[in-house]
Coordinates of C-alpha atoms and ligand atoms in Angstrom, one line a residue:
M1 CA 68.4 -145.1 61.5
P2 CA 68.6 -143.6 58.3
D3 CA 71.8 -144.3 57.6
R4 CA 72.4 -147.4 59.5
Y5 CA 72.1 -150.8 58.2
I6 CA 71.7 -154.4 59.3
L7 CA 74.6 -156.5 58.1
A8 CA 73.5 -160.0 57.1
I9 CA 75.9 -162.7 56.5
D10 CA 75.0 -165.7 54.1
Q11 CA 77.7 -168.1 54.5
G12 CA 76.6 -171.0 52.0
T13 CA 78.1 -174.1 50.8
T14 CA 79.7 -172.6 47.6
S15 CA 80.1 -168.9 48.4
S16 CA 79.7 -166.3 51.2
R17 CA 77.7 -163.2 50.7
A18 CA 77.1 -160.2 52.7
A19 CA 74.1 -157.9 52.5
L20 CA 73.5 -154.3 53.8
V21 CA 69.9 -154.3 54.6
D22 CA 67.9 -151.0 55.5
E23 CA 65.0 -150.6 57.8
Q24 CA 62.5 -151.4 55.1
G25 CA 64.1 -154.7 54.4
T26 CA 65.6 -153.4 51.1
I27 CA 68.9 -154.9 50.1
V28 CA 71.1 -151.6 49.5
A29 CA 74.3 -153.5 48.7
M30 CA 75.9 -157.1 48.3
G31 CA 79.2 -158.5 48.0
Q32 CA 80.1 -162.3 47.3
R33 CA 83.1 -164.6 47.3
E34 CA 83.5 -168.1 46.2
L35 CA 84.3 -170.6 48.5
P36 CA 87.1 -173.3 47.4
Q37 CA 85.7 -176.8 47.8
Y38 CA 88.0 -179.9 48.8
Y39 CA 87.3 -183.4 47.8
P40 CA 90.2 -185.5 48.9
R41 CA 88.3 -188.9 48.2
A42 CA 85.2 -190.1 46.8
G43 CA 82.2 -188.9 48.7
W44 CA 84.2 -186.3 51.1
V45 CA 83.8 -182.8 51.0
E46 CA 85.8 -180.2 53.0
H47 CA 86.2 -176.6 53.4
D48 CA 89.0 -174.8 54.9
P49 CA 87.6 -172.9 58.0
E50 CA 90.1 -170.0 57.5
E51 CA 88.9 -169.7 53.9
I52 CA 85.3 -169.5 55.2
W53 CA 86.2 -166.7 57.4
A54 CA 88.2 -165.0 54.9
S55 CA 85.5 -165.3 52.2
C56 CA 83.0 -163.6 54.7
I57 CA 85.3 -160.7 55.6
A58 CA 85.9 -160.1 51.9
A59 CA 82.4 -160.1 51.3
I60 CA 81.5 -157.7 54.0
E61 CA 84.2 -155.3 53.0
D62 CA 82.7 -155.6 49.3
A63 CA 79.3 -154.8 50.1
L64 CA 80.6 -151.8 52.4
Q65 CA 82.4 -150.5 49.5
A66 CA 79.6 -151.0 47.2
A67 CA 77.2 -149.0 49.8
G68 CA 79.7 -146.3 50.5
A69 CA 79.4 -147.2 54.0
R70 CA 81.6 -147.6 57.1
P71 CA 81.7 -150.5 59.8
S72 CA 80.2 -147.9 62.2
D73 CA 77.1 -147.5 59.9
I74 CA 76.3 -151.2 61.0
A75 CA 73.6 -151.3 63.8
A76 CA 73.5 -155.0 64.1
I77 CA 74.7 -158.2 62.6
G78 CA 72.6 -161.5 61.4
I79 CA 74.1 -164.6 60.4
A80 CA 72.6 -167.5 58.1
N81 CA 74.9 -170.5 57.4
Q82 CA 75.4 -173.6 55.4
R83 CA 73.9 -176.2 58.2
E84 CA 75.3 -179.4 59.8
T85 CA 79.0 -178.7 58.4
V86 CA 81.3 -178.9 61.4
V87 CA 84.4 -176.9 62.4
V88 CA 87.0 -177.6 65.4
W89 CA 89.5 -175.3 66.7
E90 CA 92.0 -174.5 69.6
R91 CA 90.3 -172.3 72.3
S92 CA 93.7 -170.7 73.2
T93 CA 94.7 -169.4 69.7
G94 CA 91.4 -169.8 67.6
A95 CA 93.3 -172.1 65.4
P96 CA 91.4 -174.7 63.4
L97 CA 92.6 -178.4 64.1
A98 CA 91.0 -179.8 61.1
R99 CA 89.2 -178.9 57.6
A100 CA 85.7 -178.6 58.2
I101 CA 83.7 -181.6 57.3
V102 CA 80.7 -180.4 55.1
W103 CA 77.0 -181.3 55.0
Q104 CA 77.1 -183.2 51.9
D105 CA 80.1 -185.5 53.0
R106 CA 79.3 -189.3 53.0
R107 CA 82.3 -190.7 55.1
T108 CA 80.5 -191.6 58.0
A109 CA 78.0 -193.7 56.2
D110 CA 79.7 -197.0 57.6
L111 CA 79.5 -195.4 61.3
C112 CA 75.7 -194.9 60.6
D113 CA 75.4 -198.4 59.8
E114 CA 77.2 -199.4 62.9
L115 CA 75.2 -197.4 65.3
R116 CA 72.0 -198.5 63.3
A117 CA 72.8 -202.0 63.8
E118 CA 73.5 -201.1 67.6
G119 CA 69.8 -199.8 67.6
A120 CA 70.7 -196.2 68.2
E121 CA 68.1 -194.9 65.6
P122 CA 64.9 -194.6 67.4
L123 CA 66.8 -192.5 70.0
V124 CA 68.2 -190.2 67.4
R125 CA 64.8 -189.9 65.8
K126 CA 62.8 -189.3 68.8
A127 CA 65.2 -186.6 70.4
T128 CA 66.4 -184.7 67.5
G129 CA 63.7 -185.2 64.9
L130 CA 66.3 -186.1 62.3
T131 CA 67.3 -189.6 60.9
L132 CA 70.7 -191.5 61.7
D133 CA 72.5 -190.3 58.3
P134 CA 76.1 -189.0 57.4
Y135 CA 74.3 -185.6 56.5
F136 CA 74.1 -184.4 60.3
S137 CA 76.9 -183.2 62.2
A138 CA 77.2 -185.7 65.1
T139 CA 78.8 -188.6 63.1
K140 CA 81.2 -186.1 61.5
L141 CA 82.6 -184.8 64.8
A142 CA 82.6 -188.6 66.0
W143 CA 84.6 -189.4 63.1
L144 CA 87.3 -186.6 63.7
L145 CA 87.6 -187.6 67.4
R146 CA 88.1 -191.2 66.4
E147 CA 90.6 -190.5 64.0
Q148 CA 92.8 -188.2 66.1
P149 CA 93.3 -189.4 69.5
E150 CA 95.2 -186.5 70.6
L151 CA 91.9 -184.3 69.5
R152 CA 89.9 -186.5 71.8
R153 CA 92.3 -185.9 74.7
R154 CA 92.4 -182.3 74.1
A155 CA 88.6 -182.0 73.9
E156 CA 88.1 -183.8 76.9
A157 CA 90.7 -181.6 78.8
G158 CA 88.3 -178.5 77.2
E159 CA 91.0 -177.3 75.3
V160 CA 89.1 -177.6 71.8
A161 CA 85.8 -176.0 70.7
A162 CA 83.6 -177.4 68.1
G163 CA 80.4 -176.3 66.3
T164 CA 78.5 -175.5 63.2
V165 CA 79.7 -172.8 61.1
D166 CA 77.9 -170.0 62.7
S167 CA 79.7 -170.8 65.9
W168 CA 82.8 -170.4 64.0
L169 CA 82.1 -167.0 62.6
I170 CA 80.7 -165.9 65.9
W171 CA 84.1 -166.8 67.6
K172 CA 86.1 -164.9 64.8
L173 CA 83.7 -162.0 64.9
T174 CA 84.1 -161.7 68.7
G175 CA 87.8 -162.2 68.6
G176 CA 87.2 -165.3 70.5
R177 CA 85.1 -164.2 73.4
V178 CA 82.0 -165.8 72.4
H179 CA 81.4 -169.6 71.7
A180 CA 77.7 -169.9 71.0
T181 CA 75.1 -171.2 68.4
D182 CA 71.5 -170.7 67.8
Y183 CA 68.6 -173.5 68.5
S184 CA 67.9 -173.8 64.7
N185 CA 71.5 -174.7 64.0
A186 CA 71.9 -176.8 67.2
S187 CA 68.8 -178.8 65.9
R188 CA 70.7 -180.2 62.8
T189 CA 73.5 -181.6 64.7
A190 CA 71.9 -184.8 66.0
L191 CA 73.2 -183.7 69.5
F192 CA 70.3 -181.4 70.3
H193 CA 67.1 -182.4 72.3
I194 CA 64.6 -180.3 70.3
G195 CA 62.0 -180.9 73.1
R196 CA 63.9 -179.6 75.9
G197 CA 66.2 -177.2 74.0
R198 CA 69.5 -178.2 75.1
W199 CA 72.5 -180.6 74.4
H200 CA 71.5 -184.3 74.8
E201 CA 73.7 -186.1 77.1
G202 CA 72.9 -189.7 76.1
L203 CA 73.5 -188.6 72.3
C204 CA 76.7 -187.0 73.1
N205 CA 77.7 -190.2 74.9
L206 CA 76.4 -192.3 72.0
F207 CA 78.4 -190.3 69.5
G208 CA 81.3 -190.0 72.2
V209 CA 81.3 -185.9 71.7
P210 CA 82.7 -184.4 74.9
P211 CA 80.0 -181.7 76.0
A212 CA 83.0 -179.4 76.7
M213 CA 83.7 -178.9 73.0
L214 CA 80.1 -177.6 72.4
P215 CA 79.0 -174.1 72.1
H216 CA 76.3 -172.3 74.3
T217 CA 72.9 -172.7 72.8
Q218 CA 70.3 -169.6 72.8
P219 CA 67.4 -168.4 70.5
S220 CA 68.0 -167.2 66.9
A221 CA 66.8 -163.5 67.6
S222 CA 68.9 -162.7 70.7
R223 CA 72.2 -161.1 71.6
F224 CA 75.2 -163.2 70.9
G225 CA 78.0 -160.9 71.6
F226 CA 79.7 -157.9 70.3
T227 CA 82.2 -157.8 67.3
D228 CA 86.0 -157.0 68.2
P229 CA 86.6 -153.5 67.0
E230 CA 89.9 -154.8 65.8
V231 CA 88.4 -157.3 63.7
L232 CA 85.5 -155.4 62.1
G233 CA 86.4 -151.8 62.6
A234 CA 83.3 -151.2 64.9
R235 CA 81.8 -152.9 67.9
V236 CA 78.6 -154.1 66.6
A237 CA 75.9 -156.3 68.3
I238 CA 75.4 -159.9 66.6
T239 CA 71.6 -160.2 67.3
G240 CA 70.4 -162.9 64.7
V241 CA 71.6 -166.3 63.9
A242 CA 70.1 -169.3 62.0
G243 CA 70.6 -172.1 59.8
D244 CA 70.1 -171.1 55.9
Q245 CA 67.0 -172.9 55.3
Q246 CA 65.2 -171.6 58.8
A247 CA 66.6 -168.1 57.8
A248 CA 65.1 -168.3 54.3
L249 CA 61.7 -169.4 55.7
I250 CA 61.7 -166.1 57.6
G251 CA 63.0 -164.3 54.6
Q252 CA 59.9 -165.7 52.9
M253 CA 57.9 -164.8 55.9
C254 CA 56.3 -168.1 56.2
L255 CA 55.3 -167.9 59.9
H256 CA 52.2 -170.0 60.2
P257 CA 51.0 -173.4 59.4
G258 CA 49.6 -173.5 55.7
Q259 CA 52.7 -171.4 54.4
A260 CA 55.7 -173.0 53.0
K261 CA 58.8 -172.1 50.9
N262 CA 61.0 -174.2 48.7
T263 CA 64.8 -173.3 47.9
Y264 CA 65.8 -174.2 44.5
G265 CA 69.6 -174.5 44.9
T266 CA 72.0 -177.2 44.5
G267 CA 69.5 -179.5 46.3
A268 CA 65.9 -178.3 47.1
F269 CA 64.7 -178.0 50.5
L270 CA 60.9 -177.6 51.4
L271 CA 60.2 -176.2 54.9
A272 CA 57.0 -175.3 56.6
P273 CA 56.0 -173.9 60.2
A274 CA 54.9 -176.9 62.0
G275 CA 53.6 -175.1 65.2
K276 CA 54.3 -175.4 68.9
R277 CA 53.8 -179.2 69.5
P278 CA 54.0 -181.2 66.4
P279 CA 54.2 -185.0 66.5
L280 CA 57.2 -186.7 64.9
P281 CA 56.3 -186.8 61.0
E282 CA 56.4 -189.9 59.0
N283 CA 57.3 -190.1 55.2
G284 CA 60.9 -189.4 55.6
L285 CA 60.3 -185.8 56.7
L286 CA 62.4 -184.1 59.3
L287 CA 61.4 -182.2 62.5
S288 CA 63.7 -179.2 63.5
V289 CA 63.7 -176.1 65.6
G290 CA 62.6 -172.9 63.9
A291 CA 64.3 -169.4 63.7
A292 CA 61.1 -168.0 65.6
A293 CA 62.0 -170.0 68.7
T294 CA 62.4 -168.0 72.1
D295 CA 63.0 -169.4 75.4
S296 CA 59.1 -169.0 76.2
A297 CA 57.8 -170.2 72.8
P298 CA 58.7 -172.9 71.1
D299 CA 58.8 -173.2 67.0
Y300 CA 59.2 -176.0 65.0
V301 CA 59.6 -176.5 61.2
L302 CA 58.9 -179.6 58.9
E303 CA 61.5 -180.2 56.3
G304 CA 61.7 -182.2 53.4
S305 CA 65.0 -182.5 51.4
V306 CA 65.7 -183.3 47.7
L307 CA 69.7 -184.2 47.3
V308 CA 70.1 -183.0 43.8
A309 CA 68.0 -180.1 42.2
G310 CA 69.9 -177.5 40.4
A311 CA 72.9 -179.7 40.5
A312 CA 71.2 -181.8 37.7
I313 CA 71.4 -178.7 35.6
Q314 CA 75.1 -178.2 36.4
W315 CA 75.3 -182.0 35.4
L316 CA 73.9 -181.0 32.1
R317 CA 76.2 -178.1 31.6
D318 CA 79.5 -179.6 33.0
Q319 CA 79.4 -183.3 32.4
L320 CA 77.1 -183.5 29.2
G321 CA 78.0 -180.3 27.9
I322 CA 74.6 -179.7 26.1
I323 CA 74.4 -176.3 27.4
A324 CA 76.8 -173.7 28.2
S325 CA 75.2 -171.9 31.3
A326 CA 72.3 -172.9 33.6
D327 CA 70.4 -170.0 32.2
E328 CA 70.3 -171.7 28.7
V329 CA 68.4 -174.8 30.1
E330 CA 65.0 -172.9 30.1
A331 CA 65.1 -172.0 26.2
L332 CA 66.2 -175.3 25.3
A333 CA 63.6 -176.9 27.5
A334 CA 60.9 -174.8 26.0
A335 CA 61.9 -175.6 22.5
V336 CA 59.7 -178.9 22.8
P337 CA 56.3 -179.1 24.1
D338 CA 57.0 -182.2 26.1
T339 CA 59.7 -184.8 27.0
E340 CA 58.1 -187.5 24.7
G341 CA 58.2 -189.8 27.8
V342 CA 61.8 -189.4 28.5
T343 CA 62.1 -189.4 32.3
F344 CA 65.4 -188.6 34.1
V345 CA 65.8 -189.5 37.8
P346 CA 69.0 -187.5 38.9
A347 CA 69.5 -189.8 42.1
F348 CA 73.4 -188.9 41.7
A349 CA 74.0 -189.2 45.6
G350 CA 71.1 -191.4 46.4
L351 CA 67.4 -190.0 47.2
G352 CA 66.4 -187.9 50.1
T353 CA 62.8 -187.5 51.1
P354 CA 60.7 -189.7 51.1
H355 CA 62.9 -192.5 50.3
W356 CA 66.2 -192.1 52.1
D357 CA 67.7 -194.4 50.0
P358 CA 71.5 -194.0 49.8
H359 CA 71.9 -197.3 47.0
A360 CA 69.7 -195.2 44.4
R361 CA 71.6 -193.9 41.5
G362 CA 70.7 -192.0 38.5
L363 CA 68.9 -193.0 35.5
I364 CA 67.3 -191.6 31.8
V365 CA 64.6 -194.0 30.6
G366 CA 62.3 -193.8 27.7
I367 CA 65.0 -192.7 25.3
T368 CA 64.0 -193.3 21.6
R369 CA 65.8 -192.7 18.4
G370 CA 64.0 -189.2 18.1
T371 CA 65.2 -188.0 21.6
T372 CA 67.2 -184.8 21.7
R373 CA 69.1 -182.5 24.2
A374 CA 66.0 -180.4 24.4
H375 CA 63.9 -183.4 25.6
L376 CA 66.9 -184.2 28.2
A377 CA 66.9 -180.4 29.6
R378 CA 62.9 -180.7 29.8
A379 CA 63.3 -184.0 31.7
A380 CA 65.9 -182.4 33.9
L381 CA 63.6 -179.5 34.9
E382 CA 60.6 -181.8 35.2
A383 CA 62.7 -184.1 37.5
I384 CA 63.2 -181.1 40.1
A385 CA 59.5 -180.4 40.0
F386 CA 58.4 -184.0 40.5
S387 CA 60.9 -184.3 43.4
V388 CA 59.4 -181.4 45.1
A389 CA 56.0 -182.4 44.1
E390 CA 56.8 -185.8 46.2
L391 CA 57.9 -183.6 49.0
L392 CA 54.5 -181.6 48.8
D393 CA 52.6 -184.9 49.1
A394 CA 54.6 -186.2 52.3
F395 CA 53.7 -182.6 53.8
A396 CA 50.3 -183.0 53.1
T397 CA 49.7 -186.0 55.3
A398 CA 52.0 -184.4 58.2
L399 CA 50.6 -180.9 58.3
P400 CA 47.4 -179.9 60.0
K401 CA 46.6 -177.5 57.2
P402 CA 47.3 -178.0 53.5
I403 CA 50.0 -175.9 51.9
A404 CA 47.9 -173.0 50.0
E405 CA 50.8 -172.0 47.9
L406 CA 54.4 -172.4 47.6
R407 CA 56.9 -169.6 47.9
A408 CA 60.1 -170.1 45.8
D409 CA 63.5 -168.8 45.9
G410 CA 67.1 -170.1 45.4
G411 CA 69.3 -169.8 42.1
A412 CA 66.7 -172.0 39.9
A413 CA 63.8 -170.1 40.9
R414 CA 64.6 -167.6 38.4
N415 CA 63.6 -170.2 35.6
D416 CA 60.1 -169.6 34.9
L417 CA 59.3 -172.8 32.9
L418 CA 60.6 -174.7 36.2
L419 CA 58.1 -172.8 38.2
Q420 CA 55.2 -173.5 35.7
L421 CA 56.1 -177.1 35.8
Q422 CA 56.0 -177.1 39.5
A423 CA 52.6 -175.6 39.6
D424 CA 51.4 -178.2 37.2
L425 CA 52.9 -181.0 38.6
A426 CA 52.1 -180.4 42.3
G427 CA 48.8 -178.7 41.3
V428 CA 49.5 -175.8 43.7
P429 CA 50.2 -172.2 43.0
V430 CA 53.8 -171.1 43.2
V431 CA 54.6 -167.4 44.1
R432 CA 58.0 -165.8 43.5
P433 CA 58.6 -162.7 45.4
V434 CA 60.5 -159.7 44.4
Q435 CA 63.3 -160.2 46.8
T436 CA 64.7 -163.8 46.2
E437 CA 67.8 -163.3 48.7
T438 CA 65.4 -164.8 51.3
T439 CA 68.4 -166.4 53.2
A440 CA 70.2 -162.9 54.0
L441 CA 66.8 -161.3 54.4
G442 CA 65.9 -163.6 57.2
A443 CA 68.8 -163.2 58.8
A444 CA 68.7 -159.6 58.7
F445 CA 65.0 -159.6 60.0
L446 CA 66.1 -162.1 62.7
A447 CA 68.8 -159.4 63.9
G448 CA 66.2 -156.6 63.6
V449 CA 64.0 -158.3 65.9
G450 CA 67.2 -159.3 68.1
N451 CA 68.2 -155.6 68.3
G452 CA 64.9 -154.4 68.9
L453 CA 64.6 -152.5 65.7
Y454 CA 61.5 -154.6 65.0
T455 CA 59.0 -155.7 67.7
S456 CA 58.1 -158.9 66.2
L457 CA 58.5 -161.0 63.0
D458 CA 54.9 -160.5 62.3
E459 CA 55.8 -156.8 62.0
V460 CA 58.2 -157.4 59.2
A461 CA 55.7 -159.9 57.2
A462 CA 54.2 -156.8 55.4
L463 CA 57.8 -156.3 53.8
W464 CA 57.3 -159.5 51.7
R465 CA 56.2 -158.7 48.1
P466 CA 55.4 -161.3 45.4
D467 CA 56.4 -161.0 42.1
R468 CA 55.1 -163.7 39.8
T469 CA 52.6 -166.3 40.5
F470 CA 52.4 -169.5 38.6
E471 CA 49.0 -171.2 38.6
P472 CA 48.5 -174.9 37.7
K473 CA 47.2 -175.4 34.3
M474 CA 47.3 -179.0 33.9
T475 CA 44.3 -181.2 34.3
A476 CA 44.2 -183.6 37.3
E477 CA 44.2 -186.4 34.8
E478 CA 47.1 -185.3 32.9
R479 CA 49.1 -184.7 36.2
E480 CA 48.5 -188.0 37.6
E481 CA 49.7 -189.6 34.1
H482 CA 52.7 -187.7 34.5
R483 CA 53.6 -188.4 38.2
A484 CA 52.7 -192.1 37.8
R485 CA 55.4 -191.9 35.1
W486 CA 57.8 -190.6 37.5
R487 CA 57.2 -193.0 40.1
R488 CA 57.9 -195.9 37.7
A489 CA 61.1 -194.4 36.8
V490 CA 61.9 -193.8 40.7
E491 CA 61.3 -197.5 41.3
R492 CA 63.9 -198.5 38.6
A493 CA 66.5 -196.2 40.2
R494 CA 65.9 -197.5 43.6
G495 CA 68.3 -199.7 45.3
W496 CA 70.7 -199.8 42.2
A497 CA 74.3 -199.4 43.6
A498 CA 73.2 -202.2 46.2
S499 CA 72.2 -204.7 43.7
G500 CA 75.0 -204.0 41.1
Ligands
LIG1 P1 73.5 -173.1 46.4 O1 73.0 -171.7 47.4 O2 73.2 -174.3 46.6 O3 74.9 -172.9 45.9 P2 72.1 -171.4 44.4 O4 70.7 -170.9 45.1 O5 72.9 -170.2 44.3 O6 72.7 -172.7 45.1 O7 71.7 -171.9 43.2 C1 72.6 -172.4 42.3 C2 71.7 -173.5 41.4 O8 70.9 -173.2 40.6 C3 72.7 -174.4 40.7 O9 72.7 -175.8 41.0 C4 72.3 -173.9 39.1 O10 72.6 -175.2 38.1 C5 70.9 -173.7 39.3 N1 70.6 -172.7 38.4 C6 70.8 -171.6 38.2 N2 70.2 -170.9 37.2 C7 69.3 -171.8 36.8 C8 68.1 -171.7 35.7 N3 68.2 -170.6 35.0 N4 67.6 -172.8 35.6 C9 67.6 -174.0 36.2 N5 68.5 -174.0 37.3 C10 69.6 -172.9 37.5

């Protein structure tokens, strides 16, 4: 297909991107549109489903224009999306019935506490591989249905469709013909039995979600349907769909145990293939379905989540004003050889893996009269590296094979100093690939497998190229000294809001 591309849609939290990818896995053109964020109350985060859709269409048009291509030049479509966020809409018209509740939204914390008090957590953990936390979709849907009795009535009557963002985009792209999601996205809802590969009746009951609302589920690399020519200007097959982190794992070509990637974005997400029959992990790690899963071959991924990573750099820029752009943080932090003991725990929204402490709050400790903004900048980068090093520790006890190298991507991975600190503080080599748009690439590769362009993901693995490797340079004693300092600071940050 010399002039035919795979269109990858990467619908993220803060923007929607579209990439045209050729057969060699090269991104030929990209389009990107920002997505408005709504914060109606403290801890609430919403998106407008129509704006999600409009931003995707605009990004696709931008990419086509940049490549001088037409919709008929698209051979197949792959979708990667922000996970857990829920959309509800009317089946008869396709009209959204509420704002989308975004993964970061904490409004269901009380509902989670109630369910925990009723003893629901072990069932959730065992069936879904997740924890009982507002992060996942189930309590978000439960909240909408509780708040709007009319919505519940209509949902029970089969008039309402619900799903994660992928299912909303599939619905729109197919002109309302298909209501489907893939296993990797379904596995982040807390309504899906990851061992059996289907919606869990008991969990639907527990959360009060009528199964009639939920989409059909199928493997990531499979045919979901065809676009409506009225919508896209051509009839194109959608053949790849995955949650963004699972898609990035494919884009980084981490297909086998021992491989792992970390995405340094707003938060940080470390994922590793966990094989075909993994036990339920401990240490606050999550178990989800990977994008390589088929109906005959299961695929699981282990995941650790850092809730605040690049967002700490945004905080230095927007709240403290000590840098004008995120890129400035590297030179500022490099102006000092170390933080002189200053330690920053950016637990703005609690702590994720391994702590899962919603009551932790941020702190900066070790400040002296000589502390400068350069020390703070360096402490912020160290904080990201320390947090990810903690994830790696958690993985070490959960994986059959140790992680030999960490593949890095995401907006903050362009920071060389951060990746060197990561290698030093975790004691593993960190590799940044040539192509860091790994989420879009993963979606494109899945779509390529789904439409038969590639016979398997292993075939595309050769398309991955390293750009730069950061080797650990710190001695083991030095590393342990720094890590001990971080652990002491984290202890002081924990439980802060609860005891205050
Ligand atoms: P997301 O997909 O979560 O919106 P991106 O992968 O686009 O995030 O990365 C953006 C994040 O990376 C922001 O939080 C920003 O502060 C951070 N960032 C961008 N450039 C740098 C840099 N040079 N050094 C450190 N952090 C950076």
